[in-house]
mmCIF file of C-alpha atoms in Angstrom:
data_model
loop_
_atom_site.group_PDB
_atom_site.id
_atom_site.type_symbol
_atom_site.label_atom_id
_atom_site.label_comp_id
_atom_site.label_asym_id
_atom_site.label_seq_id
_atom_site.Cartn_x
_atom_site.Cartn_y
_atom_site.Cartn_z
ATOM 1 C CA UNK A 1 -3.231 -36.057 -16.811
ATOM 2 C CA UNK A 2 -3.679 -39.275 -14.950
ATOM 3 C CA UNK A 3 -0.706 -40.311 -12.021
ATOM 4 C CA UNK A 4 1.185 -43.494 -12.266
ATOM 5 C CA UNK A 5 1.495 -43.393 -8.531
ATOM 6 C CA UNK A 6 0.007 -47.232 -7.151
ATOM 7 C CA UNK A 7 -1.018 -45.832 -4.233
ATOM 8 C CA UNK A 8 -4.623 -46.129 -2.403
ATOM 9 C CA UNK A 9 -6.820 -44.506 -3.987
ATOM 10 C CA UNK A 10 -7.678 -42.302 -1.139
ATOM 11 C CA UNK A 11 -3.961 -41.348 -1.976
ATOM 12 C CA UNK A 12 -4.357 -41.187 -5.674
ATOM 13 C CA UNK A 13 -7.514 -39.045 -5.478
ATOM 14 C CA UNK A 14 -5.512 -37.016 -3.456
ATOM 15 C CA UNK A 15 -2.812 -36.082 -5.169
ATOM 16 C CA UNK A 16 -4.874 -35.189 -8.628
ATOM 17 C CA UNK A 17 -7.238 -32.746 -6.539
ATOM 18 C CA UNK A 18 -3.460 -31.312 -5.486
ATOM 19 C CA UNK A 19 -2.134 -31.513 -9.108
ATOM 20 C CA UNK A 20 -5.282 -29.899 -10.631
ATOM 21 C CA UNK A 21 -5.523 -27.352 -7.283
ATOM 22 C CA UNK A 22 -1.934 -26.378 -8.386
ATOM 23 C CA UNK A 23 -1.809 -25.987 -12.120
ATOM 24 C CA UNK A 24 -5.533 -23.966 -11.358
ATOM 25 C CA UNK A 25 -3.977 -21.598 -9.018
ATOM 26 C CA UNK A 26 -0.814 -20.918 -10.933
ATOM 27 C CA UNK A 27 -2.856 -20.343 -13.972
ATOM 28 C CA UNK A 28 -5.233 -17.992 -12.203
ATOM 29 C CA UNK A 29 -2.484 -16.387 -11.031
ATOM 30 C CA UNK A 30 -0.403 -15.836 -14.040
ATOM 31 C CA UNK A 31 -3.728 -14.604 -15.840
ATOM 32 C CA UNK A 32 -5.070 -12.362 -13.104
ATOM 33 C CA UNK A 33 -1.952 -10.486 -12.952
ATOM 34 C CA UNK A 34 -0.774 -10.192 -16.358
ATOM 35 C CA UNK A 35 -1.503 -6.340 -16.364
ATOM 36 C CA UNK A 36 1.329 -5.863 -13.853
ATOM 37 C CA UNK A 37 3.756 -5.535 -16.106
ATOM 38 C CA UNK A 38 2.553 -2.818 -17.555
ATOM 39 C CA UNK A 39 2.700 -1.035 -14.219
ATOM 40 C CA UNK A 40 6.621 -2.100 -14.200
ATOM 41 C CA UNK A 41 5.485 -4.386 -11.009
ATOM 42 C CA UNK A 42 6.032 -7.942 -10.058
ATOM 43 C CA UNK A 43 3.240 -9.796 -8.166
ATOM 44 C CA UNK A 44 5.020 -9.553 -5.128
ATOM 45 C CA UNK A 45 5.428 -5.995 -5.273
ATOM 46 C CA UNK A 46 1.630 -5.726 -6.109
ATOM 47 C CA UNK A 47 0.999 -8.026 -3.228
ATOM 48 C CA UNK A 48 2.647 -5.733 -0.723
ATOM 49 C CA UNK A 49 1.295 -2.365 -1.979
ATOM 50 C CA UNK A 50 -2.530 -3.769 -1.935
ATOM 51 C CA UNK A 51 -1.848 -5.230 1.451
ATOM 52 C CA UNK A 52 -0.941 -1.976 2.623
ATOM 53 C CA UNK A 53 -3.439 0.003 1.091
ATOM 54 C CA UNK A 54 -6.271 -2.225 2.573
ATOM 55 C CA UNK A 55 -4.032 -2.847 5.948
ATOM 56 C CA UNK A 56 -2.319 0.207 6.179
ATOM 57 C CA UNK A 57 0.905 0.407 7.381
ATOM 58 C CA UNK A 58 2.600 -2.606 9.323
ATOM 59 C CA UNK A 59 5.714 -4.198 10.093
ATOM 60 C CA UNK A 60 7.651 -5.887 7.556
ATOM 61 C CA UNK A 61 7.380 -9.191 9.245
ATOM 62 C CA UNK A 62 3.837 -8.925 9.575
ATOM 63 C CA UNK A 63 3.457 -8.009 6.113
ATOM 64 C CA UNK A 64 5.227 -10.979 4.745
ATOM 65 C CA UNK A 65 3.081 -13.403 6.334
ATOM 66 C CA UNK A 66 -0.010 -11.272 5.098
ATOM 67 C CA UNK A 67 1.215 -12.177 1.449
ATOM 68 C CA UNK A 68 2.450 -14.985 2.212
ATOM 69 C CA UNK A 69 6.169 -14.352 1.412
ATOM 70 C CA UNK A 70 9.087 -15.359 3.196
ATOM 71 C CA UNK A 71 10.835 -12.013 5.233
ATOM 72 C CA UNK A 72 13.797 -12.618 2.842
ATOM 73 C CA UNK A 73 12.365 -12.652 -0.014
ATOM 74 C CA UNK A 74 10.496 -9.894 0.795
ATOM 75 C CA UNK A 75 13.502 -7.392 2.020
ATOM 76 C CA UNK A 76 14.448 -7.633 -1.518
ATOM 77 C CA UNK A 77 10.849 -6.241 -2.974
ATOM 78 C CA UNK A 78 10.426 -3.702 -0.721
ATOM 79 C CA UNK A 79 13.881 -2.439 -1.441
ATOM 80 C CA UNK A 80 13.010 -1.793 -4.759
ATOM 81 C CA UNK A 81 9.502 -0.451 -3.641
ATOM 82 C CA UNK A 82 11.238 1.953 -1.679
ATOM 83 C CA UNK A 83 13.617 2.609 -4.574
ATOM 84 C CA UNK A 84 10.909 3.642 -6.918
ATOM 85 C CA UNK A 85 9.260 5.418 -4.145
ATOM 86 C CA UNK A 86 6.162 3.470 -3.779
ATOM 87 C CA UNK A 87 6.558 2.955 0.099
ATOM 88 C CA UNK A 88 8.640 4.021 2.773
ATOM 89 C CA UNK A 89 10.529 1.626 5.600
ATOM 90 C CA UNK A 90 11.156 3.675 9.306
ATOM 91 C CA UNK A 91 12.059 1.802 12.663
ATOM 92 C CA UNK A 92 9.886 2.025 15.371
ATOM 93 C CA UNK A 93 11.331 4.301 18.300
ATOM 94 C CA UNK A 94 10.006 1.267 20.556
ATOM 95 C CA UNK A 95 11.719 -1.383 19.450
ATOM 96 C CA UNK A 96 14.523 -0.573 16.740
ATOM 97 C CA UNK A 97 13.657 -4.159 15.457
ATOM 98 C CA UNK A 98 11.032 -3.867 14.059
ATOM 99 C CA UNK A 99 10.551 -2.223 10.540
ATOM 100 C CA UNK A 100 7.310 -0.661 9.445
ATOM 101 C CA UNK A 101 6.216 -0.496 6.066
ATOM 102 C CA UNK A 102 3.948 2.658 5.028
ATOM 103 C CA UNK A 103 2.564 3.436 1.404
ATOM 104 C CA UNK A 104 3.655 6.643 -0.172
ATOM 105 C CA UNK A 105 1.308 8.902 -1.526
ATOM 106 C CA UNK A 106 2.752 7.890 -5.020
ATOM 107 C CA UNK A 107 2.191 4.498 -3.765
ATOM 108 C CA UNK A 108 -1.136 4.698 -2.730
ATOM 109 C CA UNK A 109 -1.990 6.793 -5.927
ATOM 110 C CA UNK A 110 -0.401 3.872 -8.250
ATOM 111 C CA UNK A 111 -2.742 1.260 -6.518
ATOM 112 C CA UNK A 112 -5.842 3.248 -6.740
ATOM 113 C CA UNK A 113 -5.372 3.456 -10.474
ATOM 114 C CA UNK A 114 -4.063 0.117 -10.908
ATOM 115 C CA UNK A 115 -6.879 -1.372 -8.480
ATOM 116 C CA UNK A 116 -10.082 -1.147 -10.758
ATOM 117 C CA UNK A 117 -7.768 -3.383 -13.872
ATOM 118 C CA UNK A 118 -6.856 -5.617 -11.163
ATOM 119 C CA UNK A 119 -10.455 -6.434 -9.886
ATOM 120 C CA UNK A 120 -11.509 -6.733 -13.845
ATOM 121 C CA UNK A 121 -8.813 -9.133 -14.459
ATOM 122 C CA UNK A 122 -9.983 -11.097 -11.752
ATOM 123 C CA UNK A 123 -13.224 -10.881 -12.881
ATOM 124 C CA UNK A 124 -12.411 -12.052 -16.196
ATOM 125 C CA UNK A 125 -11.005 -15.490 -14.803
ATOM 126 C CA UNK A 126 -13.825 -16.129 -12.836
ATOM 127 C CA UNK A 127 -16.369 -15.491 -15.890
ATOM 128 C CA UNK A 128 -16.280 -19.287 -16.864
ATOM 129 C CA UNK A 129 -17.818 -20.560 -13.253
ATOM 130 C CA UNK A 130 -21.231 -20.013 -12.222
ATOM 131 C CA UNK A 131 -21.822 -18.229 -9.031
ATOM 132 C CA UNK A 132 -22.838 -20.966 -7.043
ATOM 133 C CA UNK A 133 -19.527 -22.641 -8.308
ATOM 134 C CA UNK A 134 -17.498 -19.422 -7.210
ATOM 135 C CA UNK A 135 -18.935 -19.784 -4.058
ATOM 136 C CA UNK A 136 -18.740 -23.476 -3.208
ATOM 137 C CA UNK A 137 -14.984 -22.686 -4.674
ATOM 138 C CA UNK A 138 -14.497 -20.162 -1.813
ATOM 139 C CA UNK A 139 -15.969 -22.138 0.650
ATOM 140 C CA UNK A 140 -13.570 -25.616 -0.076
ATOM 141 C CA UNK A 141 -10.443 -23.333 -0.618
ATOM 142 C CA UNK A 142 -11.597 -21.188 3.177
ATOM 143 C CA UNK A 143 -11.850 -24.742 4.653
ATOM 144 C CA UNK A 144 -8.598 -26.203 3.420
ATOM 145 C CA UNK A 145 -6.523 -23.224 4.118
ATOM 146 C CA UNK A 146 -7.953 -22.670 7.578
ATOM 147 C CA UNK A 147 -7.108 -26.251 8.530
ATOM 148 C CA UNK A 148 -3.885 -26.199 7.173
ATOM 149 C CA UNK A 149 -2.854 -22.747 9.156
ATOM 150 C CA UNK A 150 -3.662 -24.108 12.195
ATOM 151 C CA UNK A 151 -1.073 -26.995 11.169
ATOM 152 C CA UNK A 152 1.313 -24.224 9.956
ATOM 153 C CA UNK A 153 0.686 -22.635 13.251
ATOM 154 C CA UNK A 154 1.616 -26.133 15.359
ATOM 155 C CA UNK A 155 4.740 -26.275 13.791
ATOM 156 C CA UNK A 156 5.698 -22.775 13.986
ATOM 157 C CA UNK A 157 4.849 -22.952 17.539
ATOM 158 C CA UNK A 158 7.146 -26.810 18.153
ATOM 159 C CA UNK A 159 9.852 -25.124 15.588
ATOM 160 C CA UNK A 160 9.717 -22.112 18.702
ATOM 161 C CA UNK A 161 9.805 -24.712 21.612
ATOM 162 C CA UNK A 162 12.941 -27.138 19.881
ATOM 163 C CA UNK A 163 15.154 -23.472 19.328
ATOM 164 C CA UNK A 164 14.682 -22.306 22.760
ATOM 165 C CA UNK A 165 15.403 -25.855 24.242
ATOM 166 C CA UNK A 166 18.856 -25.810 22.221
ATOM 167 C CA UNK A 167 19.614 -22.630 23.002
ATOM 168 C CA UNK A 168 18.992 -23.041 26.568
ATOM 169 C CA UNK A 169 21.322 -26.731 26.477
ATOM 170 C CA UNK A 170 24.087 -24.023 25.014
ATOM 171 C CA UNK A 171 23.778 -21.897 27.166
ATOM 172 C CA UNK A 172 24.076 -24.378 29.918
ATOM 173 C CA UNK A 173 26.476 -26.412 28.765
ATOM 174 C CA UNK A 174 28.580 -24.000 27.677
ATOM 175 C CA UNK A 175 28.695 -24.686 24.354
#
């Protein structure tokens, strides 16, 4: 679908690679995963038991920014992980802060089985590109997303620096 927007067309060109990257990606994703349900999972929760049974176990916040969740959102799914008793949650002795995230052995059996449908599904999708197309696919998306991390990364880092300067001004001023 063409944009009305009168930008440049650098601009224009822009935003229909981000319109077509979009609708691509959601569709992929809505395909690729479609078996889920039959395991009673949500992508989410499939994103955090497959991260764990490649990763092994980790902490909670280190797992939502391997799946690229927020650590609210992701309390919630791991809750209900736990629940069905697909992973279990333990404090470190170290550092009661932080929360570690194993896989259960019903866990880990769950993604073995589910695994192999997964990787077919995925297969599937990718059937209608050639493999030179996959690959020059893999290479744009590995470029784009590296070079926007290490912008996500800058701002994380400035986001950081602007708390600990207010906090500091409270804690000076009184406030």
């Amino acid at each position: 679908m063409p944009n009305r927007y009168a930008g440049s067309p650098e601009e224009r060109s822009a935003l229909d690679a981000y319109v077509k990257l979009w609708r691509a990606a959601h569709a992929v994703e809505v395909v690729a995963n479609r078996h889920l349900a039959a395991y009673g999972l949500t992508t989410s929760q499939f994103a955090v038991i497959e991260a764990l049974y490649h990763l092994g176990p980790m902490s909670q916040r280190l797992l939502a920014d391997k799946i690229l969740r927020s650590s609210g959102n992701l309390t919630m799914v791991i809750d209900n992980l736990e629940r069905d008793g697909l992973v279990h949650r333990e404090r470190m002795a170290t550092d009661r802060r932080v929360v570690n995230v194993t896989l259960t052995t019903q866990g880990e059996a769950l993604i073995t089985q589910l695994l192999p449908d997964h990787v077919a599904g995925i297969h599937e999708v990718f059937k209608v590109l050639e493999p030179a197309e996959i690959e020059q696919l893999s290479t744009i998306a590995r470029k784009l997303g590296l070079a926007l991390q290490g912008r996500l990364d800058d701002e994380a880092v400035a986001v950081k620096a602007r708390t600990r300067r207010s906090t500091l001004r409270r804690n000076v001023h009184g406030a």
